Short mmCIF file of C-alpha atoms in Angstrom, two decimals:
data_model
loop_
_atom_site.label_atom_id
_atom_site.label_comp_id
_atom_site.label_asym_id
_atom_site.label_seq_id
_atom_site.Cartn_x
_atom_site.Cartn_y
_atom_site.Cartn_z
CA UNK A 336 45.09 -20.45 24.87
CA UNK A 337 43.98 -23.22 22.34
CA UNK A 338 45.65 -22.10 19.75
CA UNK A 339 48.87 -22.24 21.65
CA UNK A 340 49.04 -25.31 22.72
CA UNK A 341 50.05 -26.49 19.76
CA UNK A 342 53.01 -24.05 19.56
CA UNK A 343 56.13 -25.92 20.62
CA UNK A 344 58.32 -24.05 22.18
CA UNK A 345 60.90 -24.06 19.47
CA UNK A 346 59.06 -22.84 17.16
CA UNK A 347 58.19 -19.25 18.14
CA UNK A 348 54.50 -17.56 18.82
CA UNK A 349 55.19 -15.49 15.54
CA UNK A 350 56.23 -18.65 13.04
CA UNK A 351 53.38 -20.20 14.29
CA UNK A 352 50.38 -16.92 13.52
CA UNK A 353 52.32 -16.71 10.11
CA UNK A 354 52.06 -20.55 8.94
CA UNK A 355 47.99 -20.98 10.18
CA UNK A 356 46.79 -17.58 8.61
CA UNK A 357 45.57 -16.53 11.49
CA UNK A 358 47.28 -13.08 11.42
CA UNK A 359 46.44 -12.56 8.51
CA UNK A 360 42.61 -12.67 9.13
CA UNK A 361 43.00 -11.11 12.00
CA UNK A 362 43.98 -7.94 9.76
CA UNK A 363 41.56 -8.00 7.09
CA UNK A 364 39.26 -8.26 9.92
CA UNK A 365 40.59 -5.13 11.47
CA UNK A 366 40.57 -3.48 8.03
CA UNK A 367 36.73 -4.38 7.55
CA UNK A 368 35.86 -3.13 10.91
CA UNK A 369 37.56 0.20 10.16
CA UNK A 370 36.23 0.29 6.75
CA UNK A 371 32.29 0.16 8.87
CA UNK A 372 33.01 2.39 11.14
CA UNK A 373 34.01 5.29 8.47
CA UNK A 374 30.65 4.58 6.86
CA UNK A 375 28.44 4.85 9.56
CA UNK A 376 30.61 7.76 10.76
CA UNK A 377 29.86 9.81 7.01
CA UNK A 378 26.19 8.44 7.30
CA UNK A 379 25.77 9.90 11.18
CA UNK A 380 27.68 13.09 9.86
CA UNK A 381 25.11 13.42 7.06
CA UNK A 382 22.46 13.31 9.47
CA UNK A 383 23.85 15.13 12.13
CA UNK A 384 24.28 17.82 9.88
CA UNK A 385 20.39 17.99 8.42
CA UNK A 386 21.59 16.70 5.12
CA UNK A 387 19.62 13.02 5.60
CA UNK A 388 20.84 9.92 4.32
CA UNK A 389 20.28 10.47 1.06
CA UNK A 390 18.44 8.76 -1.77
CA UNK A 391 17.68 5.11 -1.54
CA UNK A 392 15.08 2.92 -3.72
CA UNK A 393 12.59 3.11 -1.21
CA UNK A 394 11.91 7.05 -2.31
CA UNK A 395 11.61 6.99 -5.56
CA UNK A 396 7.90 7.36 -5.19
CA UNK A 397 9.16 10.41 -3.04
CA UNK A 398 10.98 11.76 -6.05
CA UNK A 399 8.17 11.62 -8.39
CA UNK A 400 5.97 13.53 -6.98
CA UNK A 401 7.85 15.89 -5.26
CA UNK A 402 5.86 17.22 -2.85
CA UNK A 403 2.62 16.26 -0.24
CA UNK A 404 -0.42 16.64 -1.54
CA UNK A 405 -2.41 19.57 0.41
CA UNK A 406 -5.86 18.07 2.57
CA UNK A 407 -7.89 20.05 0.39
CA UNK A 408 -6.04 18.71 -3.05
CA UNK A 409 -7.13 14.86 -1.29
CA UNK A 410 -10.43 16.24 -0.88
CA UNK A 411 -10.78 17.28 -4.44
CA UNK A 412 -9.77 13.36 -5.37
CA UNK A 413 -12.28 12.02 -2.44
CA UNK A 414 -15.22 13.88 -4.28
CA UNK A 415 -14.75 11.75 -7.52
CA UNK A 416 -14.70 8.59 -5.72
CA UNK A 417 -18.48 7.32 -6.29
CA UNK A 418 -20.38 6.29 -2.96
CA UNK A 419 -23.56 4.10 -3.17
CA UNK A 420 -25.45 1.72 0.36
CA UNK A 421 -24.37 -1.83 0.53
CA UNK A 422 -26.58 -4.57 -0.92
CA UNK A 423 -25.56 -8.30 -0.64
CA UNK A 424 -25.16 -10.40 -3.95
CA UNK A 425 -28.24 -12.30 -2.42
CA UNK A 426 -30.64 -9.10 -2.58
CA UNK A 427 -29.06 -8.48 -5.91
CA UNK A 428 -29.87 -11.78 -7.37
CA UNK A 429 -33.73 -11.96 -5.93
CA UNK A 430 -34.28 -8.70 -7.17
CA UNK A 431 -34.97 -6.96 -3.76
CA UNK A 432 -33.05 -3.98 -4.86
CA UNK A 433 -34.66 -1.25 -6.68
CA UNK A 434 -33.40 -0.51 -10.12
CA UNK A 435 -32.45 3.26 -9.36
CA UNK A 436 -29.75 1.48 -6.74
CA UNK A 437 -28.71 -1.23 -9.46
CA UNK A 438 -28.19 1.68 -12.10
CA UNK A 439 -26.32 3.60 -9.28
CA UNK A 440 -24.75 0.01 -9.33
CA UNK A 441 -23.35 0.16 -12.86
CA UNK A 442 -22.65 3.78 -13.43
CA UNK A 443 -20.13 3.45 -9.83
CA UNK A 444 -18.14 0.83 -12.09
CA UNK A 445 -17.81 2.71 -15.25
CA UNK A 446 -20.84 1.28 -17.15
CA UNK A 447 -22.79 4.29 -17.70
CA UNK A 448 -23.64 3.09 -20.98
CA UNK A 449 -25.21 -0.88 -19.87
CA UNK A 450 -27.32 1.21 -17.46
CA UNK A 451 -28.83 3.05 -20.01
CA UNK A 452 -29.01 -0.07 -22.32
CA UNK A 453 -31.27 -2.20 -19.55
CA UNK A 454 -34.94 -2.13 -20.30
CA UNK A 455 -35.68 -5.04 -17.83
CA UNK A 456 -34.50 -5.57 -14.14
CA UNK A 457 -33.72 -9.10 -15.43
CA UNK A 458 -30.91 -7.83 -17.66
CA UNK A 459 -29.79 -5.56 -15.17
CA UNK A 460 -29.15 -8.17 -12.13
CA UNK A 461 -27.30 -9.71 -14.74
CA UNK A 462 -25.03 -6.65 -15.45
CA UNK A 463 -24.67 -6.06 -11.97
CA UNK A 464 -23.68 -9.35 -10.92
CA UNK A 465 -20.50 -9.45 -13.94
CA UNK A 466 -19.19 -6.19 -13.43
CA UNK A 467 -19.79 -6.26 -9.32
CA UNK A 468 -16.77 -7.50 -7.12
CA UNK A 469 -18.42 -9.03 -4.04
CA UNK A 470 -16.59 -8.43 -0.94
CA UNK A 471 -18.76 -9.71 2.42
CA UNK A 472 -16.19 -7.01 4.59
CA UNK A 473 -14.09 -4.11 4.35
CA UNK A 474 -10.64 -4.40 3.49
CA UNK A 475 -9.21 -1.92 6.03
CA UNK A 476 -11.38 -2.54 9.26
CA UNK A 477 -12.00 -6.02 7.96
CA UNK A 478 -15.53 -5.49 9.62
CA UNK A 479 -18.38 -7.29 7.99
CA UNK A 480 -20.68 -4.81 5.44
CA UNK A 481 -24.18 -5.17 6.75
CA UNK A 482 -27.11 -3.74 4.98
CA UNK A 483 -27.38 0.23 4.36
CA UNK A 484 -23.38 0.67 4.99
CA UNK A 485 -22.35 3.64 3.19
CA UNK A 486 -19.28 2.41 0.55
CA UNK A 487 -16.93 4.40 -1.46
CA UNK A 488 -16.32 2.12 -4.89
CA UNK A 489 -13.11 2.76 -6.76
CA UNK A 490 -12.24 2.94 -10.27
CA UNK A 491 -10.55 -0.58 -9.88
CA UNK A 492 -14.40 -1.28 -8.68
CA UNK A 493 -13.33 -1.90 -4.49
CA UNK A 494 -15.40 -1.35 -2.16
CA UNK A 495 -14.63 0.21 1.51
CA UNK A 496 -16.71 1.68 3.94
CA UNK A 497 -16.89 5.66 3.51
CA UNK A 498 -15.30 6.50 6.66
CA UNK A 499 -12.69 3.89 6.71
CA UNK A 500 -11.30 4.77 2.77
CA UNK A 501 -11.29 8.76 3.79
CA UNK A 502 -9.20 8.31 6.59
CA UNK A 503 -7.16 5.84 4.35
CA UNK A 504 -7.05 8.59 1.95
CA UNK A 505 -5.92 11.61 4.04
CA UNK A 506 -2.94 9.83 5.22
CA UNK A 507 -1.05 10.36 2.32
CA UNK A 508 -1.01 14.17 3.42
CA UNK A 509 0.78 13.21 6.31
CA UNK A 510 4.70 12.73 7.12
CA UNK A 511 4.07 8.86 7.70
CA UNK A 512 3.90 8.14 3.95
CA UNK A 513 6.49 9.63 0.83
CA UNK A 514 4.90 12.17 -1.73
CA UNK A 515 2.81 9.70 -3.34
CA UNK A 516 -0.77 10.00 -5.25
CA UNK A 517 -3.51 7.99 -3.00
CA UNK A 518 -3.84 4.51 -4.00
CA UNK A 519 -6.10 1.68 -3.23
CA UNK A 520 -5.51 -0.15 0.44
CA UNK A 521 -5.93 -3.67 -2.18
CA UNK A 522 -4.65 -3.43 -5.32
CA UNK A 523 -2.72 0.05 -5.24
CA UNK A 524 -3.94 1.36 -8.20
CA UNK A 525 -3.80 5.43 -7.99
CA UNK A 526 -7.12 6.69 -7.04
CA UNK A 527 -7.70 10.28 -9.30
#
């Protein structure tokens, strides 16, 4: 009705829709539409018919791998995955943690050879305390470590509490995630 009342009545409806445009947006409007509604009738299709929706750069991951891992291939990678107790940087740095535990320490992080090295428990609170990444919680339950928490320590040197990084782990054998190598819940590095 607002557009009309402009129309005089000399002029014809049809002179007036040609002169504004507004006919012609009114068809590309009806061609877009139409255009939609073929799409999402080929992507339902598609779907109805078991074939999915195809590719899309979400799955690449999916296409890498190809397939799940099995629970008992995750299992194999959980074994690797070093465990040690918790100890606060504090304990560290007073030297109220035996050296066995600060070895353990070092060897966990990939410096097998600096625990061998260390004579005195001086040099090794210093190793620990550089190579060491002091988190006061877990990353997934975001529940504060308190002494004697079992930890799993990755090869990117995280630390998670044992329980909470193998059910972390085993859910990339389920449907919820694409056919993907584990990572890690911070930094996504593959764990292997």
């Amino acid at each position: 009705p607002l557009l009309l009342n402009g129309v005089h009545h000399s002029e014809g409806v049809s002179n007036f829709l040609a002169s504004t445009g507004v006919l012609q947006v009114t068809v590309l409007a009806t061609l877009a539409h139409s255009m939609m509604a073929i799409a999402a009738y080929r992507v339902l299709r598609d779907v109805i018919d078991g074939e999915g929706v195809g590719p899309y750069p979400g799955n690449r991951r999916q296409q890498r791998l190809g397939r799940k891992l099995t629970v008992s291939e995750i299992a194999d990678i959980l074994r690797e995955v070093p465990v040690e107790e918790f100890v606060s940087e504090e304990d560290v740095r007073t030297g109220n943690c035996s050296v066995a535990r600060m070895k353990r320490m070092l060897v966990n992080r990939g410096a097998r050879d600096i625990a061998e090295k260390c004579v005195e428990k001086d040099d090794l609170i210093k190793e620990v305390l550089k190579v060491r990444k002091y988190n006061e919680e877990c990353a997934i339950c975001a529940e504060e470590y308190v002494e004697g928490d079992v930890l799993r320590v990755t090869r990117c040197q995280h630390e998670f509490h044992l329980h909470c990084f193998d059910k972390w782990i085993y859910t990339f054998s389920t449907d919820s995630r694409p056919a993907t190598y584990p990572t890690c819940p911070l930094c996504k590095a593959t764990v292997q």
